[in-house]
Amino acid sequence: MTTLTDTPKQGFRLSQLIYDTRYRSITIQVIATVLIVAALWWLARNTVANLTALGKDFTLEFLGNRSGYDINQRLIAYDSNATHGRAALVGILNTLLVAGLGCVLATILGVIFGVLRLSKNWIVSRLAAVYVEGFRNVPLLLWIIAIFAVMTESTPSPRDFRGENPVASMALADNVAITNRGAYIPEPLFANGLGDVEIKPGGVFADLYFNVSIDLIVILLTLVVSLLVVKLVNTRAADIQNATGVRPTTWWVNLLIIVAPIAALLWGLGFYLGKPELSGFNFSGGTHLRNSLLALWLALSLYTGAFIAEIVRGGINAVSKGQTEAAFALGLRPNRTMRLVILPQALRVIIPPLISQFLNLTKNSSLAIAIGYMDVRSTLGGITVNQTGRELEGILLVGLFYLLLSLAISTGMNWFNDRVKLKER
Amino acid sequence: MSELAIERQIDRSHMTISDEVAIQINNMNKWYGQFHVLRDINLTVQRGERIVICGPSGSGKSTLIRCINRLEEHQSGDIIVDGTELTSDLKNIDKIRSEVGMCFQHFNLFPHLTILENCTLAPIWVRKVPRKEAEDIAMHYLEKVKIPDQAHKYPGMLSGGQQQRVAIARSLCMKPRIMLFDEPTSALDPEMIKEVLDTMIELAEEGMTMLCVTHEMGFAQAVANRVIFMDQGQIIEQNEPHAFFNDPQSDRTKLFLSQILGH
Amino acid sequence: MTDTAQTVRYVRETMIPPSEPPLKEQGAVKWMRENLFSGWKNTLLSLVSIYVLVKLLFALVPWFWNSVWTAGSLNECRETLAVLEGLTTHGGACFAVISDRWLQLLFGFYPAESYWRPILVFILMFVALAPILFSARLPKQMLWFSMLFPFLGTWLLWGGSFWVPILVILGFVVGAVGFKVGGRFAGAFGAVALGVAGAALWWMVAMPTINGALHKAVALSRIDGTKVELIETLATNPAQIDAIEAEQAAVQEKINELTAEKDVLVVEMLAAREAGTEPSSDQKTAFNAIMDELMVERRHYTALGFTAFKLQQAISDANGLLANIEALPQWEADLPKAIQTAAEMDAALPDGLHNLVSVNQVPAGTSPEAVDALRAYLDADTAVLNLRANIETAYERLGTLGLAPVTSRDFGGFMLAMIIGVAGIVLSLPLGILLALARQANLPIVKGFAVAFIEIIRGVPLIVWLFTASLLLNYFLPPRTSFDLVLRVVIMVTLFAAAYIAEVIRGGLAALPKGQFEAADSLGLDYWKSMRLIVLPQALKISIPGIVNTFIGLFKDTTLVGIIGLLDPLNLSNSIRAAAEWNGVYWELFVFIGLLFFVSCFSMGRYSLWLEKKLQRGHR
């Protein structure tokens, strides 16, 4: 054993590729790369062979062709004479719409039920538990179809609103009509509106034309400015608190700063609500929220809300009881304890899984197909694919869209998460 | 000094130091990123030596002994263990690791295996010893550390001192020629320190080559033939224990000794 | 203690016995005070909740309470509700649809005489899972059965010859032997290479050959007997079918009579209701009796129809098989000739046209003659393939020794959901473990590939992956390979689940203390040994709750396969609604399907919570 030798410094030997820790990792990575590239090449070669055998090629030109189908739910101008690319854009916007609405409502529901589930009130916490377990343990698709069925099967048709003695009547002081074709709600209108700007890019982006309401831009700008002023006021209040120990009451100033300019602006623009009205066999005027959108939105929110409720509950539970007791012992009242001690710590636990729930909701919005909501999977990945026979390109584009969206959401939220974390230290 | 005085009579008959070199470290350096943890370490350990390494926390003493079985990689200089140079050659690393036993501060027993399985695992899978034989060896060493009756329990059911003794037995089952101890008693309650130290003393009495990072100065005085003091990644002073404790030369050593022995 | 003047000496002489707390501090009153009415906010919440609860119960309870379980169609349900309870359509549930179709919702179109097979698999699954889920209490030897179960289960479900699963398992044995031998002569890389190559060679070359040979041997050994049986079947079955049809006619007669009788009764009872009186209890009893009898007769009718259908099927099967037996010698004689013709045509093709699978692939500028030659060769080649397939199928049908084969098309309902979910998780485990290890590894490129795979899979919705499986998978495979949709879905679901499982296991790996890795290293265990013996056993155990949760998610997501045309429970509910008698039944089906999912997912979720708590307590 003890052959005490100075190991001679040798040149490179082939066996070092495997046994030397420095080269071994390189060897493994090279082999892995070769194998994976070979596999990808094999897949690509098969795909090319299969495509040519079918007489197809790989091109995205079909996006510029006339689509020839209608989309009932749309946020931007579209008709069957528009291109497949435009149809895809309509679908993308619809996906974003329902995902955005869903994330907001799901968070609200989740926070409410998460807190209720922690309530000391027995019956409230039980009811919250029933909601959470009920929605979590039944497939989302079933909820979507069931909620859609409720909306189409057990609501009156517009016809029922007609006549001297109608079977159904409108809700909320004749402002909202809930029918089996969807809900009709008042729409915001402006008597002295400023009109629209048309945005018309050229070239490859020719399909990206859309109209922007100047009224909306002005309102948003005013709101942003108001919020900035509010922030300024609060900073000043904090300075005063730091200097004197007493925080001046600012809530009414804040309220005034936010409400007054907007109110003045709305008055100036001649804002009024356009009510939905029965004309013939259907409603006209107002905003028409289709059942497919409503059902998908509700189902996604209720389902994801149940998961978020569990996350919120877990997050609050994760902050140890000792923290509450320490805050109480320092004389902080329950509200302040929650705001200053519990929430900052709970948020750190809550936000990462919350992000993945938002991602799940966004991906789950692709179940829209089950009830005919025209999201990107139904337009680009559905009808367009069927009409053009471009399943490879279509599904690839849809997958790419979801992938980019997921990456964008998780990057954005991670950035926010890091900020929350930093604030804490 | 630690409360625990080493009272028993120590049998030094086997504690002979041969001329054979067990570990040779030449000009060894190590960095963590920009931080220079080990600076120009030179150390020769003869077979049969019992070396205690002490020093303030962050002085690099744990890193030094972890370099000896390549739990940490050194960046320059040579480490030769039992005639095998520690390079990035996996065969050498495997060979050295099976020759060198190590005990950790937190024992690191495998919680999903019984005590016996903990002890037989490496002999069976590394040394390719038949299971029956491995179990016999394991029982032999478990008897030596005085816990043969716990062989079929899981580590979680044992006290800290017992776990550390199992960890020692687990290392011994590989029949190592050198044993490394990384603060073996720091995570133990005071009443359990003695049982672990007793085991280590017994090991020393049998002539095992030992490198031990510890703050148990009683152990150092009783067992060690050399005490090494490290600070800021360097060996500041080394001497035989009597001289080291009674006549430290460097100011850093004096300060350190006054801090740990001074109350 | 200070001895001030105020201090008065005191010694207690009698002890105070414990007493009851005041009335408002005990029992139900205390409970309600504390849990429901502890402040005005709480009281308000409680009252609102109670109001909501009462509203809900008032809406739902009568619907369940008045439900109808014996009826042949939705109309009969409504009739029953109207005459017995005087209720409208929505007054009570029509669970008759469930009693009529529940087997279909559970098994899809799996042949009824083979229901025992999925049921047995379901039971065996628990036996196989038990040593994993309750590892502390069961002997480790049971794990051998867990490893056998996937093969046994697959064979039981799809049927076929008994040797097929054995041959598949032998592939693993070959792989293991290759691994051992390779490890001895060429180290770790050699071991993996030889192991994979051995197994692949076995499955792709040896196994089909042996399988074909076995089928052929069995087929030839009993071909004469089979022939006699088939002829017998052809001779006797038509008469049996006639007899059954006659009986069916009689039953139909009876049904018509009963229906007429019932209709009369319904008219009478409705007239009574119209007049404002409750129908007499005699009438109600009579109505119930008629309905019961009607159901019995209908079931009889269906059963007879089923038998007749089976006999009819046997006839067409026998015809097909006999034709096969007749044709076999000719096919076998033709095959060598066809092969030779194709080879000659291939040799005569101009350079650059070999290996093409379609005339669309010819390079530009090829002469029309060459294209024609290619077309002729391709036709000849297809003829060879068809001949081979014919011969193989014929021998397989004649030589199957084991369970009757069932095609994937007939799989459906909860059985399908379970199969896809369980197969997805079980198959994804090895891949998930590898991905998790790769993601943890100190190898940037390997890590990069693992991260890319995981993020791409997780970033895209399952439904898009399922469409990929149904529309695109055939593009990615070599030309002319295709396999059935269930298998394609299982492959896709496996890849999908692997990405999620990998993240779960990564969590388990991260939760292991670093000391475990170091201890394994210091004992001289190499990477794979320390993973296999030390790290993975612990990491996987910590990951079980996460794996169960992934399974719950996947199990619920199996409902999506309905969108690409498989018969999941929801899609089956659509096809049930498509039948004339159950057109318009929504809630009853939703309630039944939802309840089944709820019970299974909820109980699995509870198990995973329990395990998580247990692991937290038992963790060092």
CSV table of N, CA and C in Angstrom, one decimal, chain B residues 149-227:
chain,number,residue,atom,x,y,z
B,149,ASP,N,-26.3,-3.2,21.4
B,149,ASP,CA,-27.7,-3.5,21.6
B,149,ASP,C,-28.6,-2.5,20.8
B,150,GLN,N,-28.0,-1.5,20.2
B,150,GLN,CA,-28.9,-0.5,19.5
B,150,GLN,C,-28.8,-0.8,18.0
B,151,ALA,N,-28.2,-1.9,17.6
B,151,ALA,CA,-27.9,-2.2,16.2
B,151,ALA,C,-29.1,-2.1,15.3
B,152,HIS,N,-30.2,-2.5,15.8
B,152,HIS,CA,-31.4,-2.5,14.8
B,152,HIS,C,-32.3,-1.4,15.0
B,153,LYS,N,-31.8,-0.3,15.8
B,153,LYS,CA,-32.6,0.9,15.9
B,153,LYS,C,-32.3,1.8,14.8
B,154,TYR,N,-33.1,2.9,14.6
B,154,TYR,CA,-32.8,3.9,13.6
B,154,TYR,C,-32.1,5.1,14.3
B,155,PRO,N,-31.2,5.8,13.6
B,155,PRO,CA,-30.4,6.9,14.2
B,155,PRO,C,-31.3,7.9,15.1
B,156,GLY,N,-32.5,8.2,14.5
B,156,GLY,CA,-33.4,9.1,15.2
B,156,GLY,C,-33.7,8.7,16.7
B,157,MET,N,-33.6,7.4,17.0
B,157,MET,CA,-34.0,6.9,18.3
B,157,MET,C,-32.8,7.0,19.3
B,158,LEU,N,-31.6,7.4,18.9
B,158,LEU,CA,-30.5,7.5,19.7
B,158,LEU,C,-30.2,8.9,20.2
B,159,SER,N,-29.4,8.9,21.3
B,159,SER,CA,-29.0,10.3,21.8
B,159,SER,C,-27.9,10.8,21.0
B,160,GLY,N,-27.5,12.0,21.1
B,160,GLY,CA,-26.5,12.6,20.3
B,160,GLY,C,-25.1,11.9,20.5
B,161,GLY,N,-24.8,11.6,21.8
B,161,GLY,CA,-23.5,11.0,22.0
B,161,GLY,C,-23.5,9.6,21.4
B,162,GLN,N,-24.6,8.9,21.5
B,162,GLN,CA,-24.7,7.5,20.9
B,162,GLN,C,-24.5,7.7,19.4
B,163,GLN,N,-25.2,8.7,18.8
B,163,GLN,CA,-25.1,8.8,17.4
B,163,GLN,C,-23.7,9.1,16.9
B,164,GLN,N,-23.0,9.9,17.7
B,164,GLN,CA,-21.6,10.2,17.3
B,164,GLN,C,-20.7,9.0,17.4
B,165,ARG,N,-21.0,8.1,18.4
B,165,ARG,CA,-20.2,6.9,18.5
B,165,ARG,C,-20.5,6.0,17.4
B,166,VAL,N,-21.8,5.9,17.0
B,166,VAL,CA,-22.1,5.1,15.8
B,166,VAL,C,-21.4,5.7,14.6
B,167,ALA,N,-21.3,7.0,14.5
B,167,ALA,CA,-20.6,7.6,13.3
B,167,ALA,C,-19.1,7.2,13.3
B,168,ILE,N,-18.6,7.1,14.5
B,168,ILE,CA,-17.2,6.7,14.6
B,168,ILE,C,-17.1,5.2,14.2
B,169,ALA,N,-18.0,4.4,14.7
B,169,ALA,CA,-18.0,3.0,14.3
B,169,ALA,C,-18.2,2.8,12.8
B,170,ARG,N,-19.1,3.6,12.3
B,170,ARG,CA,-19.3,3.5,10.8
B,170,ARG,C,-18.0,3.8,10.0
B,171,SER,N,-17.3,4.8,10.5
B,171,SER,CA,-16.0,5.0,9.8
B,171,SER,C,-15.1,3.9,10.0
B,172,LEU,N,-15.0,3.3,11.2
B,172,LEU,CA,-14.0,2.3,11.5
B,172,LEU,C,-14.3,1.0,10.7
B,173,CYS,N,-15.6,0.8,10.3
B,173,CYS,CA,-15.9,-0.4,9.6
B,173,CYS,C,-15.2,-0.5,8.2
B,174,MET,N,-14.8,0.7,7.7
B,174,MET,CA,-14.0,0.7,6.5
B,174,MET,C,-12.6,0.4,6.7
B,175,LYS,N,-12.2,0.1,8.0
B,175,LYS,CA,-10.8,-0.2,8.4
B,175,LYS,C,-9.9,1.0,7.9
B,176,PRO,N,-10.2,2.2,8.2
B,176,PRO,CA,-9.4,3.3,7.7
B,176,PRO,C,-8.0,3.3,8.4
B,177,ARG,N,-7.0,3.9,7.7
B,177,ARG,CA,-5.7,4.0,8.3
B,177,ARG,C,-5.5,5.4,8.9
B,178,ILE,N,-6.4,6.3,8.6
B,178,ILE,CA,-6.4,7.7,9.1
B,178,ILE,C,-7.8,8.1,9.5
B,179,MET,N,-8.0,8.7,10.6
B,179,MET,CA,-9.3,9.2,11.0
B,179,MET,C,-9.3,10.7,11.1
B,180,LEU,N,-10.3,11.4,10.5
B,180,LEU,CA,-10.4,12.8,10.6
B,180,LEU,C,-11.6,13.1,11.5
B,181,PHE,N,-11.5,14.0,12.4
B,181,PHE,CA,-12.6,14.4,13.3
B,181,PHE,C,-12.9,15.9,13.1
B,182,ASP,N,-14.1,16.2,12.7
B,182,ASP,CA,-14.4,17.7,12.5
B,182,ASP,C,-15.3,18.1,13.6
B,183,GLU,N,-14.7,18.7,14.6
B,183,GLU,CA,-15.5,19.1,15.8
B,183,GLU,C,-16.5,18.1,16.3
B,184,PRO,N,-16.1,16.9,16.7
B,184,PRO,CA,-17.0,15.8,16.9
B,184,PRO,C,-17.9,16.1,18.2
B,185,THR,N,-17.5,17.0,19.1
B,185,THR,CA,-18.3,17.1,20.3
B,185,THR,C,-19.0,18.4,20.4
B,186,SER,N,-18.9,19.3,19.3
B,186,SER,CA,-19.4,20.6,19.5
B,186,SER,C,-21.0,20.6,19.5
B,187,ALA,N,-21.6,19.6,18.9
B,187,ALA,CA,-23.0,19.6,18.8
B,187,ALA,C,-23.6,18.8,20.0
B,188,LEU,N,-22.8,18.4,20.9
B,188,LEU,CA,-23.3,17.5,22.0
B,188,LEU,C,-23.6,18.3,23.3
B,189,ASP,N,-24.5,17.7,24.0
B,189,ASP,CA,-24.8,18.2,25.4
B,189,ASP,C,-23.6,17.8,26.2
B,190,PRO,N,-23.2,18.7,27.3
B,190,PRO,CA,-22.0,18.4,28.1
B,190,PRO,C,-21.9,17.0,28.6
B,191,GLU,N,-23.1,16.4,29.0
B,191,GLU,CA,-22.9,15.1,29.6
B,191,GLU,C,-22.6,14.0,28.6
B,192,MET,N,-22.7,14.3,27.3
B,192,MET,CA,-22.5,13.3,26.3
B,192,MET,C,-21.1,13.4,25.7
B,193,ILE,N,-20.4,14.5,26.0
B,193,ILE,CA,-19.1,14.7,25.4
B,193,ILE,C,-18.1,13.6,25.9
B,194,LYS,N,-18.2,13.3,27.2
B,194,LYS,CA,-17.3,12.4,27.7
B,194,LYS,C,-17.3,11.0,27.0
B,195,GLU,N,-18.5,10.5,26.7
B,195,GLU,CA,-18.6,9.2,26.1
B,195,GLU,C,-17.9,9.2,24.8
B,196,VAL,N,-18.1,10.3,24.0
B,196,VAL,CA,-17.5,10.3,22.7
B,196,VAL,C,-15.9,10.5,22.9
B,197,LEU,N,-15.5,11.3,23.8
B,197,LEU,CA,-14.1,11.5,24.0
B,197,LEU,C,-13.4,10.2,24.4
B,198,ASP,N,-14.1,9.4,25.3
B,198,ASP,CA,-13.6,8.1,25.7
B,198,ASP,C,-13.3,7.2,24.5
B,199,THR,N,-14.3,7.2,23.6
B,199,THR,CA,-14.2,6.4,22.4
B,199,THR,C,-13.0,6.8,21.6
B,200,MET,N,-12.8,8.1,21.5
B,200,MET,CA,-11.7,8.6,20.7
B,200,MET,C,-10.3,8.3,21.3
B,201,ILE,N,-10.3,8.4,22.7
B,201,ILE,CA,-9.1,8.0,23.4
B,201,ILE,C,-8.7,6.6,23.1
B,202,GLU,N,-9.7,5.7,23.2
B,202,GLU,CA,-9.5,4.3,23.0
B,202,GLU,C,-8.9,4.1,21.6
B,203,LEU,N,-9.4,4.8,20.7
B,203,LEU,CA,-8.9,4.7,19.3
B,203,LEU,C,-7.5,5.1,19.2
B,204,ALA,N,-7.1,6.2,20.0
B,204,ALA,CA,-5.7,6.7,20.0
B,204,ALA,C,-4.8,5.6,20.6
B,205,GLU,N,-5.4,5.0,21.6
B,205,GLU,CA,-4.6,4.0,22.3
B,205,GLU,C,-4.2,2.9,21.4
B,206,GLU,N,-5.0,2.6,20.4
B,206,GLU,CA,-4.7,1.5,19.5
B,206,GLU,C,-3.8,1.9,18.4
B,207,GLY,N,-3.4,3.2,18.4
B,207,GLY,CA,-2.4,3.6,17.4
B,207,GLY,C,-2.9,4.2,16.2
B,208,MET,N,-4.2,4.6,16.2
B,208,MET,CA,-4.8,5.2,15.0
B,208,MET,C,-4.2,6.5,14.7
B,209,THR,N,-3.9,6.8,13.4
B,209,THR,CA,-3.5,8.2,13.0
B,209,THR,C,-4.7,9.1,13.0
B,210,MET,N,-4.7,10.1,13.8
B,210,MET,CA,-5.9,11.0,14.0
B,210,MET,C,-5.6,12.4,13.7
B,211,LEU,N,-6.5,13.1,13.0
B,211,LEU,CA,-6.4,14.5,12.9
B,211,LEU,C,-7.8,15.0,13.5
B,212,CYS,N,-7.7,15.9,14.5
B,212,CYS,CA,-8.9,16.2,15.2
B,212,CYS,C,-9.1,17.7,15.3
B,213,VAL,N,-10.1,18.3,14.7
B,213,VAL,CA,-10.4,19.7,15.0
B,213,VAL,C,-11.3,19.7,16.2
B,214,THR,N,-10.9,20.3,17.3
B,214,THR,CA,-11.7,20.3,18.5
B,214,THR,C,-11.3,21.5,19.4
B,215,HIS,N,-12.2,21.8,20.3
B,215,HIS,CA,-11.9,22.8,21.3
B,215,HIS,C,-11.7,22.1,22.7
B,216,GLU,N,-11.7,20.8,22.7
B,216,GLU,CA,-11.6,20.1,24.0
B,216,GLU,C,-10.1,20.0,24.3
B,217,MET,N,-9.6,21.0,25.1
B,217,MET,CA,-8.2,21.1,25.3
B,217,MET,C,-7.7,20.0,26.3
B,218,GLY,N,-8.6,19.5,27.1
B,218,GLY,CA,-8.3,18.4,28.0
B,218,GLY,C,-7.9,17.2,27.1
B,219,PHE,N,-8.7,16.9,26.1
B,219,PHE,CA,-8.4,15.8,25.2
B,219,PHE,C,-7.0,16.1,24.5
B,220,ALA,N,-6.8,17.3,24.1
B,220,ALA,CA,-5.5,17.6,23.4
B,220,ALA,C,-4.4,17.3,24.3
B,221,GLN,N,-4.5,17.7,25.6
B,221,GLN,CA,-3.4,17.5,26.5
B,221,GLN,C,-3.1,16.1,26.8
B,222,ALA,N,-4.2,15.3,26.9
B,222,ALA,CA,-4.1,13.9,27.3
B,222,ALA,C,-3.6,13.0,26.1
B,223,VAL,N,-4.1,13.3,24.9
B,223,VAL,CA,-3.9,12.3,23.8
B,223,VAL,C,-3.0,12.8,22.8
B,224,ALA,N,-3.1,14.1,22.4
B,224,ALA,CA,-2.4,14.5,21.2
B,224,ALA,C,-0.9,14.5,21.4
B,225,ASN,N,-0.1,14.2,20.3
B,225,ASN,CA,1.3,14.4,20.4
B,225,ASN,C,1.7,15.7,19.8
B,226,ARG,N,0.7,16.4,19.1
B,226,ARG,CA,1.1,17.6,18.5
B,226,ARG,C,-0.2,18.5,18.5
B,227,VAL,N,-0.1,19.7,18.8
B,227,VAL,CA,-1.3,20.6,18.7
B,227,VAL,C,-0.9,21.7,17.7
